[in-house]
Coordinates of C-alpha atoms in Angstrom, one line a residue:
M1 CA 0.0 0.0 0.0
D2 CA 1.2 3.5 -0.9
P3 CA 2.5 5.3 2.3
R4 CA 0.6 8.4 1.3
S5 CA -2.7 6.5 1.1
R6 CA -2.0 4.8 4.5
T7 CA -1.2 8.2 6.1
S8 CA -4.3 9.7 4.6
K9 CA -6.4 6.8 6.1
A10 CA -4.8 7.4 9.5
L11 CA -5.8 11.1 9.3
H12 CA -9.3 10.1 8.3
D13 CA -9.5 7.9 11.4
L14 CA -8.8 11.2 13.4
D15 CA -11.6 12.9 11.4
K16 CA -9.1 15.1 9.5
S17 CA -8.7 15.5 5.8
G18 CA -5.8 13.9 3.9
W19 CA -4.8 17.5 2.9
W20 CA -3.4 17.8 6.4
L21 CA -0.5 15.6 5.2
L22 CA 0.9 18.7 3.6
I23 CA 1.6 20.2 7.0
G24 CA 4.6 17.9 7.0
L25 CA 6.2 20.2 4.5
I26 CA 6.8 22.7 7.3
P27 CA 10.2 21.9 8.7
I28 CA 10.3 20.3 12.2
L29 CA 6.9 21.7 13.4
G30 CA 4.9 19.9 10.7
A31 CA 6.5 16.6 11.4
L32 CA 5.9 17.1 15.2
V33 CA 2.2 17.9 14.6
L34 CA 1.8 14.8 12.4
I35 CA 3.6 12.5 14.9
Y36 CA 1.3 13.9 17.7
W37 CA -1.8 13.2 15.6
F38 CA -0.6 9.7 14.7
I39 CA -0.2 8.6 18.3
Q40 CA -3.7 9.7 19.2
P41 CA -6.6 7.2 19.2
G42 CA -9.0 7.4 16.4
T43 CA -12.5 9.0 16.5
A44 CA -14.9 6.8 18.5
G45 CA -17.6 5.5 16.2
S46 CA -18.4 6.9 12.8
N47 CA -17.0 10.2 11.5
R48 CA -17.5 12.1 8.2
F49 CA -15.3 9.7 6.4
G50 CA -17.3 6.6 7.2
P51 CA -17.7 4.0 9.9
A52 CA -14.9 3.0 12.3
P53 CA -12.6 0.4 10.7
Q54 CA -13.1 -2.0 13.7
A55 CA -16.9 -2.0 13.2

């Protein structure tokens, strides 16, 4: 699986658009923000991108 699509799916689990991936282009700060989001648990239940993957 393409790393960008997997990253976009991880952002969707947090109810964020895949466009937020572009924040990684900001040196240091962008990477820190993305790392912080990726260690957070996903949205409980459904969100605007569909049902929870574990459902």
